Coordinates of C-alpha atoms and ligand atoms in Angstrom, one line a residue:
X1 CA -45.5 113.6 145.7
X2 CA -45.3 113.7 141.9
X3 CA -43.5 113.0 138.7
X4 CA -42.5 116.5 137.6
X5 CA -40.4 115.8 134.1
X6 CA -39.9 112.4 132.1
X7 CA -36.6 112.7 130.0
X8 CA -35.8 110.2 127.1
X9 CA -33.0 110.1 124.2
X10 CA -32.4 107.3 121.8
X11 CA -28.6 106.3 122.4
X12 CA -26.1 103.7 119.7
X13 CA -25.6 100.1 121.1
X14 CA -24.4 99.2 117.2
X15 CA -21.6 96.7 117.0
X16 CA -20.7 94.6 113.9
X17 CA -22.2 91.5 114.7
X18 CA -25.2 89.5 113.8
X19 CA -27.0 87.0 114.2
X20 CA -29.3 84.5 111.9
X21 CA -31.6 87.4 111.4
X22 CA -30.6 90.9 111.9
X23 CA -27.2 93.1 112.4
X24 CA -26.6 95.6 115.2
X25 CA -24.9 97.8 112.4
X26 CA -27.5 100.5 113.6
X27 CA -28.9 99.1 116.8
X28 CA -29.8 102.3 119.4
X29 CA -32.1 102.5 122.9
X30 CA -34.2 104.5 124.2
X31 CA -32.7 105.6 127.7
X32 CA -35.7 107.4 130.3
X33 CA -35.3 109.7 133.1
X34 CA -38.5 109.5 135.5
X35 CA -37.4 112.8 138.0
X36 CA -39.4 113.2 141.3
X37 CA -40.2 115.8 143.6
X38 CA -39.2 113.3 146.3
X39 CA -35.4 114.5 148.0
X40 CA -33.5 112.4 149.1
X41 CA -29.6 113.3 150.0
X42 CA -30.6 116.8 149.2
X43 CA -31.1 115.6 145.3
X44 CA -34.2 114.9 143.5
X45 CA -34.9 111.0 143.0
X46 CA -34.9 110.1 139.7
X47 CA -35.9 106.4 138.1
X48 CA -34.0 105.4 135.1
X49 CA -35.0 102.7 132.6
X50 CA -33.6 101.7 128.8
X51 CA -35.1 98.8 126.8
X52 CA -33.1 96.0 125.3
X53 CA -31.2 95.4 122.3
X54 CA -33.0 93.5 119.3
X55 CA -36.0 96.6 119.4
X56 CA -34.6 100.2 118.2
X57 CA -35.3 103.5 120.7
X58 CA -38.9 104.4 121.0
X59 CA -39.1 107.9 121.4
X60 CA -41.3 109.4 119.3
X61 CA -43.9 106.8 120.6
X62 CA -43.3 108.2 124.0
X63 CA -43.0 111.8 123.3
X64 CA -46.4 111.7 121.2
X65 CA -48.5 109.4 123.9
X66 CA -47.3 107.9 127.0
X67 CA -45.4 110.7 128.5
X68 CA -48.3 113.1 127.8
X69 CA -50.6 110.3 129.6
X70 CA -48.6 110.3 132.6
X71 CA -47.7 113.9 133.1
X72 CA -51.4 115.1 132.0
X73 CA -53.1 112.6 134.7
X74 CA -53.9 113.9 138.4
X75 CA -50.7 113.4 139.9
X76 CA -52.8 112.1 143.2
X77 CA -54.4 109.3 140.7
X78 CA -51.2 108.2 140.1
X79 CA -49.6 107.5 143.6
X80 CA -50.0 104.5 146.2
X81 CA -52.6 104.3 149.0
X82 CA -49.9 105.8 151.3
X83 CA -49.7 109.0 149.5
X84 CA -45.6 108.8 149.7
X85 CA -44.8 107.0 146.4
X86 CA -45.3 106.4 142.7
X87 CA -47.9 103.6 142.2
X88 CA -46.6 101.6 138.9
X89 CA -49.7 99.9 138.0
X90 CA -52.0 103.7 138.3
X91 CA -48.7 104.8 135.4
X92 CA -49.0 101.8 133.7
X93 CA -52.9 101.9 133.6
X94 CA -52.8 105.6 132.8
X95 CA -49.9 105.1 129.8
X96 CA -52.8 102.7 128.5
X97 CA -55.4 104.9 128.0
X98 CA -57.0 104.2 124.8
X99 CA -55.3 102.0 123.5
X100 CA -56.6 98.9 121.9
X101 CA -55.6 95.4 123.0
X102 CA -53.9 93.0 120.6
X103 CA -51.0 93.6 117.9
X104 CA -48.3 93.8 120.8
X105 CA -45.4 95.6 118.7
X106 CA -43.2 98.8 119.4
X107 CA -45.3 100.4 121.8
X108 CA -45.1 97.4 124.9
X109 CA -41.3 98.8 124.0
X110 CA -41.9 102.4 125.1
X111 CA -44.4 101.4 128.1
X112 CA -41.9 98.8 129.5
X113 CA -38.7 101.1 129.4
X114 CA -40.8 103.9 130.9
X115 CA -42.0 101.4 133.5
X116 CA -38.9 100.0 134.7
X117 CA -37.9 104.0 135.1
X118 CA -40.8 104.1 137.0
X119 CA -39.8 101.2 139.8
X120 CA -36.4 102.1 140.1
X121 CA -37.8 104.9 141.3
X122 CA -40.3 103.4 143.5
X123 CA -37.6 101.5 145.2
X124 CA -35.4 104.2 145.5
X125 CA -38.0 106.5 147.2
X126 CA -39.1 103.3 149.1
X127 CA -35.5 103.1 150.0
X128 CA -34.9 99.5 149.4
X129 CA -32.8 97.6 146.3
X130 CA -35.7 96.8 144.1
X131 CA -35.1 93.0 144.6
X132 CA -36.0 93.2 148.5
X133 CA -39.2 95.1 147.4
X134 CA -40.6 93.1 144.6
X135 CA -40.0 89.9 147.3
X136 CA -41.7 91.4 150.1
X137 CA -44.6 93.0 147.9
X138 CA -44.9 90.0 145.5
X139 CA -42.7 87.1 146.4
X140 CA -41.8 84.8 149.6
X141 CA -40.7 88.2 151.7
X142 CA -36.9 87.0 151.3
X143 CA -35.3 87.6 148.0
X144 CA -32.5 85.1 146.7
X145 CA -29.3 87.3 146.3
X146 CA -27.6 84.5 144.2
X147 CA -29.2 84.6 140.6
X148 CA -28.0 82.5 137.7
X149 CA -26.2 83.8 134.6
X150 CA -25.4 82.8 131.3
X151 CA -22.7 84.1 128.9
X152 CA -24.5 85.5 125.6
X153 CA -22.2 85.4 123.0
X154 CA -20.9 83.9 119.7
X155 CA -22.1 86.0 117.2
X156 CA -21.5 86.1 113.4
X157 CA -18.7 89.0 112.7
X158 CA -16.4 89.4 109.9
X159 CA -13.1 88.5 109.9
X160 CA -14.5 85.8 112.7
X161 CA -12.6 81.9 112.6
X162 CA -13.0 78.7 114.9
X163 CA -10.1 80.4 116.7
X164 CA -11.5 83.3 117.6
X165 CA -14.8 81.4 119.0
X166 CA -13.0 79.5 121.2
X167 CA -11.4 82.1 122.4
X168 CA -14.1 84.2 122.9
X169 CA -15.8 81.3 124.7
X170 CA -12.8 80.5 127.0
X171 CA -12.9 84.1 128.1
X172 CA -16.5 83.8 129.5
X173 CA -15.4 80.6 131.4
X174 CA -12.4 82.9 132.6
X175 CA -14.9 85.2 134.2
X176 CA -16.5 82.7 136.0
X177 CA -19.4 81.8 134.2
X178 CA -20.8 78.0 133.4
X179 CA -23.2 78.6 130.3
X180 CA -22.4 80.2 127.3
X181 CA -24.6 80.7 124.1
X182 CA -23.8 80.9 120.7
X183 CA -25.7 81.8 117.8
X184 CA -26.8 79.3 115.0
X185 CA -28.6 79.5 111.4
X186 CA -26.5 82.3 110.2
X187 CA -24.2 79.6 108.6
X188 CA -24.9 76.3 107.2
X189 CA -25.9 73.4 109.2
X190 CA -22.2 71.6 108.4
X191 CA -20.3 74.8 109.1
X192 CA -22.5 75.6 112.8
X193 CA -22.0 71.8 114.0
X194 CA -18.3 72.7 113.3
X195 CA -18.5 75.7 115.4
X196 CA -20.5 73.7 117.9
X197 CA -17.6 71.2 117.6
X198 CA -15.2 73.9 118.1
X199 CA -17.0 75.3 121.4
X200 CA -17.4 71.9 123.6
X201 CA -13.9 71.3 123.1
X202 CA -13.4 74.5 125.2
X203 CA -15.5 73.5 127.7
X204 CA -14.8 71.2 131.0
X205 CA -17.5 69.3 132.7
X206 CA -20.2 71.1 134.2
X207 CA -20.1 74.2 131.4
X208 CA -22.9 74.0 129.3
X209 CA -23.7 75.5 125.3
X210 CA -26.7 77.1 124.6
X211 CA -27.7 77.6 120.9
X212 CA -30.2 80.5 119.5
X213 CA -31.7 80.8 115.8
X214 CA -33.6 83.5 116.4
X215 CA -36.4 82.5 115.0
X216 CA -34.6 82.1 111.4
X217 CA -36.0 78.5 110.6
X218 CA -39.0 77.3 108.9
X219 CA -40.1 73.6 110.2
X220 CA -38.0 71.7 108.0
X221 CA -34.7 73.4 109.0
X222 CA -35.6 73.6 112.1
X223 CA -36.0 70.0 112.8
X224 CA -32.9 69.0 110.7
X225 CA -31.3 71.2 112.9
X226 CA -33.4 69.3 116.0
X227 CA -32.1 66.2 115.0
X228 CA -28.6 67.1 114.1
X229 CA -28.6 69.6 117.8
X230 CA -29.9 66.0 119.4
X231 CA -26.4 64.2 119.6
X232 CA -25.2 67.6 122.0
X233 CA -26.0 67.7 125.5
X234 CA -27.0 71.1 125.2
X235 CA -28.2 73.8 128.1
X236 CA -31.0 74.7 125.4
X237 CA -32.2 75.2 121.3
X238 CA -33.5 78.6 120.9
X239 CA -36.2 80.6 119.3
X240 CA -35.7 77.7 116.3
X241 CA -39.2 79.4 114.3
X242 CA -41.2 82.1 114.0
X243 CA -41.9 83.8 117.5
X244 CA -45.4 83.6 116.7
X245 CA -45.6 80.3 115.2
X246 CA -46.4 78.3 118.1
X247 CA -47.2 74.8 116.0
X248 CA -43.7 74.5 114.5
X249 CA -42.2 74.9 118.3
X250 CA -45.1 72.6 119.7
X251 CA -44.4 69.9 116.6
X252 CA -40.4 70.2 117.6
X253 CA -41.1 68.0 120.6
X254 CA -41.5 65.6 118.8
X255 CA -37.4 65.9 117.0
X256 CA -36.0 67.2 120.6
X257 CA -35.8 65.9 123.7
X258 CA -33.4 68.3 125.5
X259 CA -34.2 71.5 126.7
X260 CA -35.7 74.3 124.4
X261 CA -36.6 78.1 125.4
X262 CA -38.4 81.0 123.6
X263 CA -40.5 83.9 124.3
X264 CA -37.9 86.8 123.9
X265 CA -39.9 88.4 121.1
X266 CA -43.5 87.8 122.7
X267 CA -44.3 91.3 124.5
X268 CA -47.6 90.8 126.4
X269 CA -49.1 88.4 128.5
X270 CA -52.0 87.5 126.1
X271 CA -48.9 86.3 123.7
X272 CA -46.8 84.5 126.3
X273 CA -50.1 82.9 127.4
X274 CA -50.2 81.5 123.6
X275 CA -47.0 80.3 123.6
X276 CA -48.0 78.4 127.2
X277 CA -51.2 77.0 125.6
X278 CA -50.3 75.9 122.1
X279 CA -46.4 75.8 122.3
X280 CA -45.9 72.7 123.4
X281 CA -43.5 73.9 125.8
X282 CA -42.6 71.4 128.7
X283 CA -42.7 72.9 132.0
X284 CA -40.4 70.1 133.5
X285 CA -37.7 71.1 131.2
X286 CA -38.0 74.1 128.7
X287 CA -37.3 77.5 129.6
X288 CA -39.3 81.2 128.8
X289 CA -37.5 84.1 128.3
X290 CA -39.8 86.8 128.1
X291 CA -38.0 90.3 128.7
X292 CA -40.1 93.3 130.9
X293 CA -37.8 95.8 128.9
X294 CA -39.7 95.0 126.0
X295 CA -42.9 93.8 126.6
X296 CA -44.5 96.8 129.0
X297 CA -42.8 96.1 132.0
X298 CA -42.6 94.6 134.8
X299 CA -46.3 95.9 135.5
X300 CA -47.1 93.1 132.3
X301 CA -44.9 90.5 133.8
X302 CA -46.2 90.6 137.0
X303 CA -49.3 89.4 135.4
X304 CA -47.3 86.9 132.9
X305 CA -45.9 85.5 136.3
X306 CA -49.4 85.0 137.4
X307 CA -50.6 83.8 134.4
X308 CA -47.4 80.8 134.2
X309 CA -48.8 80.1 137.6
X310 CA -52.4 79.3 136.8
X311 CA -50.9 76.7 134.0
X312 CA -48.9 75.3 136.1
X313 CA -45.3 76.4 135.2
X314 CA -42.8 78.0 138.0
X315 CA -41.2 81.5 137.7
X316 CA -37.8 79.4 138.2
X317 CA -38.6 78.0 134.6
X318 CA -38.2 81.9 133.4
X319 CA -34.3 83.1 132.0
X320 CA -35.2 86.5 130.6
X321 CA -33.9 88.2 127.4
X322 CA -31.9 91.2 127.3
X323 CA -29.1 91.1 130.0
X324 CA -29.9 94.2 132.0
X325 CA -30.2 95.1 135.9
X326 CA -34.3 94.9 135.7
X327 CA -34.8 91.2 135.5
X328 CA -31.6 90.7 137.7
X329 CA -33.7 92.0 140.7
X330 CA -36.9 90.3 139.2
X331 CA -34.9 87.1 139.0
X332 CA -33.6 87.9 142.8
X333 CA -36.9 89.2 144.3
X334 CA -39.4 86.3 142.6
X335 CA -37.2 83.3 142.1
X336 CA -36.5 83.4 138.3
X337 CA -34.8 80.7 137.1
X338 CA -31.7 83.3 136.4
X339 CA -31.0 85.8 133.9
X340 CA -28.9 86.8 130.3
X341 CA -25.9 88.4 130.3
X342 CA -23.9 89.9 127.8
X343 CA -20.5 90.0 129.5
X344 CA -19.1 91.7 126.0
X345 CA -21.9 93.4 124.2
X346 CA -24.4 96.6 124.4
X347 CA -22.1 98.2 127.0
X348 CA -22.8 100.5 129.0
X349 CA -26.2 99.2 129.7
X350 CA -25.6 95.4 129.9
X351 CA -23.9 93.5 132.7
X352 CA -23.9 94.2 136.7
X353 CA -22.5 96.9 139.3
X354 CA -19.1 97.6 139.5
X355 CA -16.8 94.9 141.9
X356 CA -20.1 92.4 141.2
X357 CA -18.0 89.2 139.8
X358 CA -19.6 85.9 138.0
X359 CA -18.8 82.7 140.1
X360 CA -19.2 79.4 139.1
X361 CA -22.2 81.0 137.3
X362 CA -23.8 83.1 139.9
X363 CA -23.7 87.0 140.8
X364 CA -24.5 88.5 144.5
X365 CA -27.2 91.1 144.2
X366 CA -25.5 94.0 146.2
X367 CA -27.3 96.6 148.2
X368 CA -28.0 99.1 145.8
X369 CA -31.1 101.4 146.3
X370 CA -33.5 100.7 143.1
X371 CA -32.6 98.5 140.3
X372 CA -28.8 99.2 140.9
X373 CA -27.8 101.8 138.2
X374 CA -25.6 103.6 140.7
X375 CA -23.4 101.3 141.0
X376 CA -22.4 100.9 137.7
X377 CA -20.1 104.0 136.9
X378 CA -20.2 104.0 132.6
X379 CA -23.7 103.1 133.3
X380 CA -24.9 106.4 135.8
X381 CA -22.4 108.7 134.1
X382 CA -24.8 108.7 130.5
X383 CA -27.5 108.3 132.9
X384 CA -26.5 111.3 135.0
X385 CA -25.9 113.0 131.0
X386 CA -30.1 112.8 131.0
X387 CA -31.1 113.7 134.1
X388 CA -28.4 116.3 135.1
Ligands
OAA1 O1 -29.2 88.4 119.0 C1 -30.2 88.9 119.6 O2 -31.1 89.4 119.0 C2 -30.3 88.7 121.1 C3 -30.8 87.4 121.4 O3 -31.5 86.7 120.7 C4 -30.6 86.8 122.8 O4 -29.8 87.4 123.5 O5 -31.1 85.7 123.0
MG2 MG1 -32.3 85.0 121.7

């Protein structure tokens, strides 16, 4: 069997909202098409993949080197000891070809939405949701169906008042979910413990607030805002610094006792390995949210997973970035700790399959072949657009 044509277009997921950091005034995706010779249902089986917001569509990086890798290499070299399906590590390997190691930036975005193209249709040729797969290849053998989400909200807009927030807010307790997160550092310290304020007097017992800087602060601000978060019983304080600056997070220990998380913008094992060793991240109570969708797949995690392993942290510590299907079956098939979700934002490509509903904070992986694309209509119909 072989890969015979790898399709990609760069796609709008803009919206007028911001956080401390950037707008999504001109945020797009790369969306892939991995298309088999393997029939199944008289079609050909085609993997999709996209990556997530917060990095822009990658396609020129693709079209000038890592589709070229893949379809130029020996289609046998590139398939599992069986003979009968796509091996992703041989694709990954082969979309690595000389390239150096280090400087982790756009192109861990290209590999990883190409990779998660390339296990959706793994799964879909093994015929098996991916979730069952990656727990019976990597995990315990039994997946857990019931994975944690959050509500990933609160953005900066215009026209936006304490009204609004709530309301917003109260809508994602409406769905069913427990956690929602707002954004912080795009507004005074004064006028965010306001909208913090303004938030918990929405919520009921047992619905948590999580709050995300996006790595706006330098130290100083980011441990007034430690100290001012501290009164809160918050679900977590993220990305306060720099992604990269690893002393400011390890010195914010010291301000913060409650939970903290990072990690969405470190896109390669060596990096999340740094965060792990000089972070100062506590594994008893902090959380790491690297995404596969941007940090060369779930080829890369695989080894990231290993690596939290050897120091000593649990996969159940991991709430990835991004709010797609992907880490849903990574969360379900390796006991992730749960995963983002955007119950509002970056549509089509966010959220779950159609009829899948949030209760008290947890979705039901259905049985979908592959990551699950299929099942969501808006979702397979641009999808279908590609690969048709
Ligand atoms: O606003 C963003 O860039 C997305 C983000 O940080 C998150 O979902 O945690
Ligand atoms: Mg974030």
């Amino acid at each position: 069997m072989k890969i015979v044509e790898i399709r990609e277009i760069t796609l709008p997921i803009s919206s007028p909202i911001r956080n401390a950091y950037i707008d999504f005034s001109k945020m797009t995706l790369s969306l892939v098409a991995v298309i088999t010779d393997v029939i199944r249902d008289g079609r050909p089986v085609v993997g999709y993949g996209f990556n997530s917001n917060g990095r822009y569509g990658q396609g020129k990086l693709m079209r000038e080197r890592f589709i070229p890798r893949i379809l130029e290499a020996d289609p046998a070299s590139l398939v599992d000891a069986t003979g009968d399906n796509l091996d992703p590590h041989k694709i990954w390997a082969a979309m690595f070809t000389n390239e150096k190691p280090g400087g982790h930036g756009e192109r861990s975005v290209a590999i990883g939405t190409i990779d998660m193209a390339v296990w959706d249709a793994v799964a879909k040729i093994a015929g098996q949701p991916l979730f069952q797969l990656l727990a019976e290849r990597y995990g315990t053998g039994t997946p857990n169906r019931q994975v944690f989400v959050y509500a990933a909200g609160g953005y900066y807009y215009p026209g936006q008042d304490h009204g609004k927030l709530k309301d917003e807010m109260r809508s994602y307790i409406d769905r069913g979910y427990t956690v929602v997160k707002k954004k912080i550092g795009g507004a005074s310290l004064d006028e965010d413990l306001r909208r913090i304020d303004s938030i918990l007097s929405v919520l009921q017992d047992g619905q948590k607030l999580a709050v995300d800087a996006n790595g706006r602060f330098d130290l100083d601000t980011a441990v007034r805002y430690a100290k001012a978060l501290s009164q809160y019983d918050l679900f977590w304080y993220e990305e306060a610094g720099d992604p990269l600056d690893f002393e400011l997070q390890a010195t914010l220990r010291s301000y913060y006792k409650n939970p903290m998380a990072t990690g969405e913008n470190l896109f390669s094992m060596q990096d999340a390995r740094n965060l792990v060793r000089y972070g100062g991240m506590r594994p008893d109570r902090d959380w790491l949210q690297f995404d596969c969708a941007l940090s060369y797949g779930l080829v890369e995690y695989l080894r990231t997973l290993d690596m939290l392993k050897e120091h000593g942290w649990s996969a159940s510590r991991c709430i990835p970035h991004g709010g797609h299907q992907m880490s849903l079956n990574i969360a379900a098939g390796l006991g992730l700790g749960g995963n983002e979700s955007y119950p509002d934002l970056f549509q089509p490509f966010g959220g779950f399959p159609d009829g899948v509903k949030v209760d008290q904070g947890f979705v039901t992986m259905p049985d979908l072949p592959g990551i699950g694309f299929e099942g969501k209509s808006d979702l397979h119909r641009q999808m279908k657009a590609l690969s048709d």
